[in-house]
PDB file of C-alpha atoms in Angstrom:
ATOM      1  CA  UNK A   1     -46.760  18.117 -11.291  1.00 85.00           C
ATOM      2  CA  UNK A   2     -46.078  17.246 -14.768  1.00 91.00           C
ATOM      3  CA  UNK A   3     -44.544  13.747 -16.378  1.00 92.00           C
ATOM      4  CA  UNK A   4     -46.205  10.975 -15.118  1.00 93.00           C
ATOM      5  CA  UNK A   5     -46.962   9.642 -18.198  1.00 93.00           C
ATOM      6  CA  UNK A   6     -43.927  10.310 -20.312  1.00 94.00           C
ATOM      7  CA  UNK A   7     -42.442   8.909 -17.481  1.00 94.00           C
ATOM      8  CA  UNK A   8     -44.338   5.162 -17.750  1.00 94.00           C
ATOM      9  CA  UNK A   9     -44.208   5.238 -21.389  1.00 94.00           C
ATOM     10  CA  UNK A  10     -40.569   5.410 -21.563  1.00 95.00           C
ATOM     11  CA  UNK A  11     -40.204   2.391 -18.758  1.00 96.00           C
ATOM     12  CA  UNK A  12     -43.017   0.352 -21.184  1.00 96.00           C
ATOM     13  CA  UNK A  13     -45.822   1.081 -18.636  1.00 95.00           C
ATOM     14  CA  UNK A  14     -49.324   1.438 -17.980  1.00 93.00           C
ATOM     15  CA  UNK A  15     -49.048   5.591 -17.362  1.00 93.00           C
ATOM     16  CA  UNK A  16     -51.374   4.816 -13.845  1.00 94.00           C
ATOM     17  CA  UNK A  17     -48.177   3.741 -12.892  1.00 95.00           C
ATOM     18  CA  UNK A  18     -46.653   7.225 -13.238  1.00 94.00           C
ATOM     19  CA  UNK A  19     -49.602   8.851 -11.483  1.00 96.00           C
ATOM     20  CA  UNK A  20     -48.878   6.465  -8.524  1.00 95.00           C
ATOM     21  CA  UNK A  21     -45.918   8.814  -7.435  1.00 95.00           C
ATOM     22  CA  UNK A  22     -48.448  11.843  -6.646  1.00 95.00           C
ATOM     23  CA  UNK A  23     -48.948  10.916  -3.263  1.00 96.00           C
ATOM     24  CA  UNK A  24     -45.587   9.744  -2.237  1.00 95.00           C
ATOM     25  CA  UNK A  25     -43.344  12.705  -3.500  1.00 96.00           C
ATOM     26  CA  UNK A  26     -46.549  15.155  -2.406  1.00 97.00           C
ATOM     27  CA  UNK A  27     -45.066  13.726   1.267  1.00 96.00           C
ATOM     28  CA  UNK A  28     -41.706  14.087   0.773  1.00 96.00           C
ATOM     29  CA  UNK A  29     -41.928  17.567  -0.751  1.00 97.00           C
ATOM     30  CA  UNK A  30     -43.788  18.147   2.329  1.00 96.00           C
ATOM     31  CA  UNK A  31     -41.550  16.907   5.000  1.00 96.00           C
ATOM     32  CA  UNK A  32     -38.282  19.026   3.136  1.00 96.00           C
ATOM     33  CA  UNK A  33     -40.345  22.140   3.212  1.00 97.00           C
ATOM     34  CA  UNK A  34     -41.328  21.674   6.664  1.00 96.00           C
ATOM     35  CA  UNK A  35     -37.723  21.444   7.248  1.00 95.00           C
ATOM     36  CA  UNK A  36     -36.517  24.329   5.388  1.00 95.00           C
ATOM     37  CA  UNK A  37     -39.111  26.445   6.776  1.00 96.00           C
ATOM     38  CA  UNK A  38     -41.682  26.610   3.685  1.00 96.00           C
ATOM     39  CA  UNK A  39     -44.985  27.320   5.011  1.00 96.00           C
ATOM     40  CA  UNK A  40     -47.494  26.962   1.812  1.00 97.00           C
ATOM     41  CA  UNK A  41     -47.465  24.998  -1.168  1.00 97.00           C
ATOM     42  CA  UNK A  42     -49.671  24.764  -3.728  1.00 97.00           C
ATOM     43  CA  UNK A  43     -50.193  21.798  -6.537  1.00 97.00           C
ATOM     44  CA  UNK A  44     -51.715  21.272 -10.040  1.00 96.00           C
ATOM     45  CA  UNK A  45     -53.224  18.390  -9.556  1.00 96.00           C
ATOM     46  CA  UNK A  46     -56.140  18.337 -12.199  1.00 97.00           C
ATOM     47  CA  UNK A  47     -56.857  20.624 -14.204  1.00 96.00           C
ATOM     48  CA  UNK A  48     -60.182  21.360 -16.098  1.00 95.00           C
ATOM     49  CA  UNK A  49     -58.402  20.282 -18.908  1.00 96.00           C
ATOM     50  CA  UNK A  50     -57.441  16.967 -17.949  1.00 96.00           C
ATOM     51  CA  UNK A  51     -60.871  15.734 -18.217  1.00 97.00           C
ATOM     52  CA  UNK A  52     -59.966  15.205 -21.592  1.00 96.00           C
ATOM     53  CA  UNK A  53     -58.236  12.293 -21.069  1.00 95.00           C
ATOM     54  CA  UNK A  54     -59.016   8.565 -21.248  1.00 95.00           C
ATOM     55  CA  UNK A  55     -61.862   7.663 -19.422  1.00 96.00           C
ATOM     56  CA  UNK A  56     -59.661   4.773 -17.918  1.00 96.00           C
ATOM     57  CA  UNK A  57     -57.361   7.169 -16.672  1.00 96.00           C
ATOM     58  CA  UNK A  58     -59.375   9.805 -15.091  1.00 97.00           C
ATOM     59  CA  UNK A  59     -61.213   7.389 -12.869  1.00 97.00           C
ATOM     60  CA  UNK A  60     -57.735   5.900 -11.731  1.00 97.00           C
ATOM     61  CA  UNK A  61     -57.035   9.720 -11.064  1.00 98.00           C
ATOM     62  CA  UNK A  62     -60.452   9.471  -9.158  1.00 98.00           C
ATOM     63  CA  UNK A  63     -59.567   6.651  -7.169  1.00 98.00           C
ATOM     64  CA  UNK A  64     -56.024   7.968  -6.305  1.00 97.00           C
ATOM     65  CA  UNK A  65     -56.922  10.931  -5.405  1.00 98.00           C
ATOM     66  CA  UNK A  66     -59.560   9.604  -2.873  1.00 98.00           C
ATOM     67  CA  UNK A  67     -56.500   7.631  -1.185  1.00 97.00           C
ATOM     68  CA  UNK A  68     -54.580  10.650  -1.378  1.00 97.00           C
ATOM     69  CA  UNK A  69     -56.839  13.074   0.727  1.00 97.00           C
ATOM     70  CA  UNK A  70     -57.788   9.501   3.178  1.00 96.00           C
ATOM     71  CA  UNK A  71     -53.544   9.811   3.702  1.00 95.00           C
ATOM     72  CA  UNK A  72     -52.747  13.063   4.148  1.00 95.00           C
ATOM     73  CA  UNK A  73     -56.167  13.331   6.466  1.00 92.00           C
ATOM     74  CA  UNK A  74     -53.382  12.238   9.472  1.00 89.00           C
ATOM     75  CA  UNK A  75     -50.505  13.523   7.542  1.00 90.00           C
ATOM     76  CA  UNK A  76     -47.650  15.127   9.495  1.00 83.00           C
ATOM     77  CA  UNK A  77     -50.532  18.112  10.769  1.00 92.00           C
ATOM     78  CA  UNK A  78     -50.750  18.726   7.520  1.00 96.00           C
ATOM     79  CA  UNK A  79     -53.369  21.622   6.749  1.00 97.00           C
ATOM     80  CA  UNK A  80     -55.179  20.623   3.481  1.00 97.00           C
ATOM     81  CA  UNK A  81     -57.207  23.006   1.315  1.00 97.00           C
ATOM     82  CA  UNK A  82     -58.718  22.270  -2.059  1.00 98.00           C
ATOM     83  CA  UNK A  83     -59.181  24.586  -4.822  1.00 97.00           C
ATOM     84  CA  UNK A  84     -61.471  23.570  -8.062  1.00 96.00           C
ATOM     85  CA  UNK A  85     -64.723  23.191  -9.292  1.00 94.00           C
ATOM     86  CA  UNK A  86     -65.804  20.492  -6.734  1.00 95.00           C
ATOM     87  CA  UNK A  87     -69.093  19.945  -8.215  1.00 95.00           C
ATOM     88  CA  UNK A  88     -67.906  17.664 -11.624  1.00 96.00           C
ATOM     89  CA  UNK A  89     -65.904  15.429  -8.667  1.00 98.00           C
ATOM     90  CA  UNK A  90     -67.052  11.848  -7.838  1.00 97.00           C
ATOM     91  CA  UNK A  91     -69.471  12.377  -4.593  1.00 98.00           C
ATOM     92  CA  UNK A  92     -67.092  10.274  -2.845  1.00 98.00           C
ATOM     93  CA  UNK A  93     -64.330  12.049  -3.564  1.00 98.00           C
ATOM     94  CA  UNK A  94     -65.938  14.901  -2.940  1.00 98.00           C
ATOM     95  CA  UNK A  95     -66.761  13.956   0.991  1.00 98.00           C
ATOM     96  CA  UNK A  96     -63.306  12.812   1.210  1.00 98.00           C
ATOM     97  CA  UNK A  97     -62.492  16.685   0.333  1.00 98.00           C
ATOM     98  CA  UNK A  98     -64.774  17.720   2.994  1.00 98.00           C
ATOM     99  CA  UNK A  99     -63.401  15.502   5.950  1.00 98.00           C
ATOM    100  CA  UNK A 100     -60.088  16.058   5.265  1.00 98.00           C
ATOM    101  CA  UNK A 101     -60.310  19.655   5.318  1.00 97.00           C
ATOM    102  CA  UNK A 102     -62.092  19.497   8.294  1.00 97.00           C
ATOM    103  CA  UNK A 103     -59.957  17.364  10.149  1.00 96.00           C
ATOM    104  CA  UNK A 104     -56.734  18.965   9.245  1.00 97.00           C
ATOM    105  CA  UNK A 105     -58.381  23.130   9.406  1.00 95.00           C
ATOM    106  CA  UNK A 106     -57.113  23.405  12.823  1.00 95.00           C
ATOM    107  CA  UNK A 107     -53.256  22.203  12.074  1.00 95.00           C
ATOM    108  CA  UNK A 108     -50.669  24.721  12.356  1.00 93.00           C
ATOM    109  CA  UNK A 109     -48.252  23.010  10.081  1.00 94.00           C
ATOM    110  CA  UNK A 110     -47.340  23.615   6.346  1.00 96.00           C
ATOM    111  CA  UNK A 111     -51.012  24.397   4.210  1.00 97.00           C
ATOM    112  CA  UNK A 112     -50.819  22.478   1.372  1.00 98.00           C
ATOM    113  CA  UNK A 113     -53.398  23.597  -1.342  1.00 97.00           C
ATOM    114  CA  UNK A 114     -54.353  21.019  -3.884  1.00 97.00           C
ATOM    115  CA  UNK A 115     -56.142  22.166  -6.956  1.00 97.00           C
ATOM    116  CA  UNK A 116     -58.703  19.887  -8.824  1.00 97.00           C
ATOM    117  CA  UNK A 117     -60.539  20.855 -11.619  1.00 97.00           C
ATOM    118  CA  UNK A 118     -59.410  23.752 -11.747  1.00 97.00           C
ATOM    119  CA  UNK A 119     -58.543  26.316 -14.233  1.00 96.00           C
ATOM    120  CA  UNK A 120     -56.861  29.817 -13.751  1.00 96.00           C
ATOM    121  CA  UNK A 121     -59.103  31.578 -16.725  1.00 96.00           C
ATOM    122  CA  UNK A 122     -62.396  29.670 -15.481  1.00 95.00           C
ATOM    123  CA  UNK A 123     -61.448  31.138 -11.979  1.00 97.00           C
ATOM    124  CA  UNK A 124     -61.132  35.205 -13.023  1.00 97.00           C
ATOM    125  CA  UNK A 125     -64.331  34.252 -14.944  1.00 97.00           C
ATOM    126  CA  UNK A 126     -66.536  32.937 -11.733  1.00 96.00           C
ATOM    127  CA  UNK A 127     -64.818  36.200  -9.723  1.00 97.00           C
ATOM    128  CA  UNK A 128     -65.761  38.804 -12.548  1.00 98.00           C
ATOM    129  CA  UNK A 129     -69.281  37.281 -12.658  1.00 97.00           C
ATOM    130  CA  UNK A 130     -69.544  37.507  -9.295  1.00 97.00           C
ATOM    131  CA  UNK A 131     -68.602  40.739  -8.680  1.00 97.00           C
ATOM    132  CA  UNK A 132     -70.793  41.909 -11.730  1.00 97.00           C
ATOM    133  CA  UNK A 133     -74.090  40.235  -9.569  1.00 97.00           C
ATOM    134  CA  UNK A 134     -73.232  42.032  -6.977  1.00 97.00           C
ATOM    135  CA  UNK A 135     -72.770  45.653  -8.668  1.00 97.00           C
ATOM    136  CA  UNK A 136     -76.284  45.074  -9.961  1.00 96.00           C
ATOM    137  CA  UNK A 137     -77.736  44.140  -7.110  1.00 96.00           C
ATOM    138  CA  UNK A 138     -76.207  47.086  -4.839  1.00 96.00           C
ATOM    139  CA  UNK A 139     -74.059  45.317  -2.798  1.00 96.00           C
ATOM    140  CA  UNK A 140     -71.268  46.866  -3.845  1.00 95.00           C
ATOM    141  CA  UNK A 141     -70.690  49.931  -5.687  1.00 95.00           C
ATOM    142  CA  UNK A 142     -68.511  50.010  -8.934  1.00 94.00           C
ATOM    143  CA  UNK A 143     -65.829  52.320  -7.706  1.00 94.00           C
ATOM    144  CA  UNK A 144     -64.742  49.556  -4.648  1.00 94.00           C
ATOM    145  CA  UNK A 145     -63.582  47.309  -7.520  1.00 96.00           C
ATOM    146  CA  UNK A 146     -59.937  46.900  -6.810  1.00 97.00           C
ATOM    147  CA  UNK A 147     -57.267  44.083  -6.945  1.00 96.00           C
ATOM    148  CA  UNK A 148     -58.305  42.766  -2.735  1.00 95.00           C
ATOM    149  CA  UNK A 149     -61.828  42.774  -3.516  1.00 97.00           C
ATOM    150  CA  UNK A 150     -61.245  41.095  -6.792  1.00 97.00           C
ATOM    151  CA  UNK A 151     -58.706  38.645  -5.031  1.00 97.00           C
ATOM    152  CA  UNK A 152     -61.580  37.910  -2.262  1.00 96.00           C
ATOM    153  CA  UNK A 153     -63.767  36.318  -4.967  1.00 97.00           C
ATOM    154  CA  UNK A 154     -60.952  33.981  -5.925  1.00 97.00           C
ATOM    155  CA  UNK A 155     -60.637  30.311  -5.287  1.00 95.00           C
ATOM    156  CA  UNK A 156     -57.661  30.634  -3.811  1.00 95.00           C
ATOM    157  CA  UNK A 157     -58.233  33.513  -1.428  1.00 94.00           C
ATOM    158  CA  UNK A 158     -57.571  30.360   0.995  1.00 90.00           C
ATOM    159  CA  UNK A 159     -53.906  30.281   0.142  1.00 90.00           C
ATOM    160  CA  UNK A 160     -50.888  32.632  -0.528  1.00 88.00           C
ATOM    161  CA  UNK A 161     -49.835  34.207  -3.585  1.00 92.00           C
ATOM    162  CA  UNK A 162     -46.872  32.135  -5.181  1.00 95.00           C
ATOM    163  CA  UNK A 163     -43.364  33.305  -4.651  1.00 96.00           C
ATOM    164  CA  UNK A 164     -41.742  30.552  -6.737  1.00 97.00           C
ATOM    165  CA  UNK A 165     -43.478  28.291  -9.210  1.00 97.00           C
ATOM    166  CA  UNK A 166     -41.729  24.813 -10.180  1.00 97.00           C
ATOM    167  CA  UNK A 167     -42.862  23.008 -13.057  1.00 97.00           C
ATOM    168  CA  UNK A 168     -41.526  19.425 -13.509  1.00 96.00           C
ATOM    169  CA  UNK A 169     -41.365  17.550 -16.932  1.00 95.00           C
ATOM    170  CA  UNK A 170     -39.729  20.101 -19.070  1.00 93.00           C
ATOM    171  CA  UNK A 171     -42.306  22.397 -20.280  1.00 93.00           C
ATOM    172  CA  UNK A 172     -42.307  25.769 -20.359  1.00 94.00           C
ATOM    173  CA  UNK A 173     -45.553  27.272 -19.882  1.00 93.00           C
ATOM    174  CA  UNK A 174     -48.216  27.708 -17.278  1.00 94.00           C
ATOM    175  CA  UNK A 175     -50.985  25.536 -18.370  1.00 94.00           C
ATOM    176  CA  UNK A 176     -53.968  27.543 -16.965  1.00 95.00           C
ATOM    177  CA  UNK A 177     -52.132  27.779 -13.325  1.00 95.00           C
ATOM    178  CA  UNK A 178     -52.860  30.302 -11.282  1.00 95.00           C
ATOM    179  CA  UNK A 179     -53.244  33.134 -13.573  1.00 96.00           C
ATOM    180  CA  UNK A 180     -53.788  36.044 -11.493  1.00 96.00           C
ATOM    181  CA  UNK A 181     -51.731  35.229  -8.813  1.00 96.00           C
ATOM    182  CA  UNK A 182     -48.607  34.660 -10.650  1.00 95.00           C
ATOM    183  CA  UNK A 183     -48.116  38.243 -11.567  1.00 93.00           C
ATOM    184  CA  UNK A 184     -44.529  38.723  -9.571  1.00 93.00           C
ATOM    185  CA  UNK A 185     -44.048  34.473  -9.298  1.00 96.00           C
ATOM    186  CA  UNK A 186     -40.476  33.285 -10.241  1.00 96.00           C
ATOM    187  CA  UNK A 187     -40.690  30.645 -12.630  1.00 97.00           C
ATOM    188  CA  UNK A 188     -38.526  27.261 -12.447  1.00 97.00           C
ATOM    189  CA  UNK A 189     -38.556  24.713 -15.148  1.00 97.00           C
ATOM    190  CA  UNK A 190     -37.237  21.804 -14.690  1.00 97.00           C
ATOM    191  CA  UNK A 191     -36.409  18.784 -17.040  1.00 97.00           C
ATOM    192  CA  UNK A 192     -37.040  16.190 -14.194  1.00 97.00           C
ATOM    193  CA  UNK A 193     -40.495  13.901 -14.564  1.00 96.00           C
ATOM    194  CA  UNK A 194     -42.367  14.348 -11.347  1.00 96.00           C
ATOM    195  CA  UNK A 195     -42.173  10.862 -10.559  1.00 95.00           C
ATOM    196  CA  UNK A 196     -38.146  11.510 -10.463  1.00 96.00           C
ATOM    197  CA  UNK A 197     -38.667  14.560  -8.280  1.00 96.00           C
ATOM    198  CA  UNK A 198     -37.473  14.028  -5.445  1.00 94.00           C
ATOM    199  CA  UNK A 199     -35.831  15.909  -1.899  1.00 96.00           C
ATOM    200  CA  UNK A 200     -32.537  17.036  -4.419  1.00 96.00           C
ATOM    201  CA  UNK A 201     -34.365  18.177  -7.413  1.00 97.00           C
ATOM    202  CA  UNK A 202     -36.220  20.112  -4.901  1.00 97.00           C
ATOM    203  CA  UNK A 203     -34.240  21.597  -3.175  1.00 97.00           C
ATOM    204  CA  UNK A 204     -32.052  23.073  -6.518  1.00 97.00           C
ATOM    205  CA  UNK A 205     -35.240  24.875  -7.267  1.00 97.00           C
ATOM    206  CA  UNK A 206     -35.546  26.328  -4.184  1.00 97.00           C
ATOM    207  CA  UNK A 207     -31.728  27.325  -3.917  1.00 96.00           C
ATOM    208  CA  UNK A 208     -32.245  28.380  -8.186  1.00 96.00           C
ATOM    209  CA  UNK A 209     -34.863  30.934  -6.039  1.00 95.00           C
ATOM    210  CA  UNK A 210     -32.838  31.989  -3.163  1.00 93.00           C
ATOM    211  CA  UNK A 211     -30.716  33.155  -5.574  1.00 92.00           C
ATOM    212  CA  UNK A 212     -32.274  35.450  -7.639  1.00 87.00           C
ATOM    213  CA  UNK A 213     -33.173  39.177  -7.058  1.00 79.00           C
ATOM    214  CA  UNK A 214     -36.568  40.083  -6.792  1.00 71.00           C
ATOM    215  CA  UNK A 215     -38.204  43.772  -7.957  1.00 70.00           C
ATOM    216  CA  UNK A 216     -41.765  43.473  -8.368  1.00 66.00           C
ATOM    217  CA  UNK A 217     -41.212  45.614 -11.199  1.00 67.00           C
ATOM    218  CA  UNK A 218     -39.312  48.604  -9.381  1.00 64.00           C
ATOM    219  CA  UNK A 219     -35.379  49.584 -10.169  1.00 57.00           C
ATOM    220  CA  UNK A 220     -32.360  48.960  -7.830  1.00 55.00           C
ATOM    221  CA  UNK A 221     -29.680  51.166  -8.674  1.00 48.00           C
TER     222      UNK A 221
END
């Protein structure tokens, strides 16, 4: 989700205003993929990066975000997951996190994964560290290393692995995103700011998908 700001500044406003469209086009993206039969979706909503930013705009982030998880808490049955260092969150924020995965754990619609402070190199790091504490302690032996195990000590072992990735805003890189897990992930870039992103923009990335041919790296002759 990328362009809320470029997308106030060039309408002369405060960029909070941009950030206001996470929620409401989170929704709508929602309610078309529930429609066209999407099942998972994953979105960059912080990263451990954006702490960087104005003090004055994190904690709207903050605030927003608190809303957002209240909302979606009796959204559509909705399943919500969070991925991200939890711990540098505002406590509230934090138990807002906690009851809405909760409440939502035992929907059966689409699982939307949100990810908060969180950073694709920071998350290989935690999983190799992990694993490495548990090679010295016995627990496992270094010759069960393999990509599962190492995928198990993930953040987002609570989600699926990416088929299509959409970036909004016009950039063409993948910010710390999902490192790993993008291996075989097609890649969309789109020009649109995410607060212009709406059910048509959408759907031409996923029909941009639909239409490409997919090898994981093998031939087709």
């Amino acid at each position: 989700m990328d362009g809320h700001r470029r997308w106030a500044k060039a309408r002369g406003l405060p960029v909070q205003e941009g950030h206001k469209f996470i929620t409401p086009n989170l929704k709508n993206i929602c309610n078309v993929s529930t429609k066209l039969g999407i099942q998972v979706i994953t979105a960059f909503a912080f990263s451990t990066e954006n702490w960087n930013r104005s003090k004055e705009e994190v904690d709207f982030l903050m605030k927003l975000f608190e809303q957002f998880f209240e909302e979606f808490m009796r959204f559509g049955g909705v399943r919500v997951s969070v991925i991200g260092g939890r711990s540098k969150l505002p406590i509230k924020l934090q138990k807002g996190i906690e009851l809405t995965e909760e409440a939502t754990k035992g929907n059966e619609g689409l699982h939307l994964t949100m990810a908060l402070n969180y950073g694709g190199k920071y998350d290989m790091l935690q999983a190799t560290k992990s694993i490495a504490s548990k090679v010295k302690d016995g627990i496992i032996n270094l010759e069960d290393i393999n990509n599962k195990l190492f995928e198990q000590e993930l953040a987002t072992k609570c989600t699926e692995t990416p088929d299509l990735v959409i970036r909004t805003g016009g950039e063409q890189r993948l910010s710390n995103f999902l490192l790993w897990e993008l291996a075989y992930s097609e890649l969309y870039f789109t020009k649109t700011l995410f607060p212009d992103f709406g059910e048509e923009p959408f759907k031409e990335a996923i029909l941009s998908f639909q239409q490409r041919h997919r090898r994981f790296g093998g031939h087709t002759y």
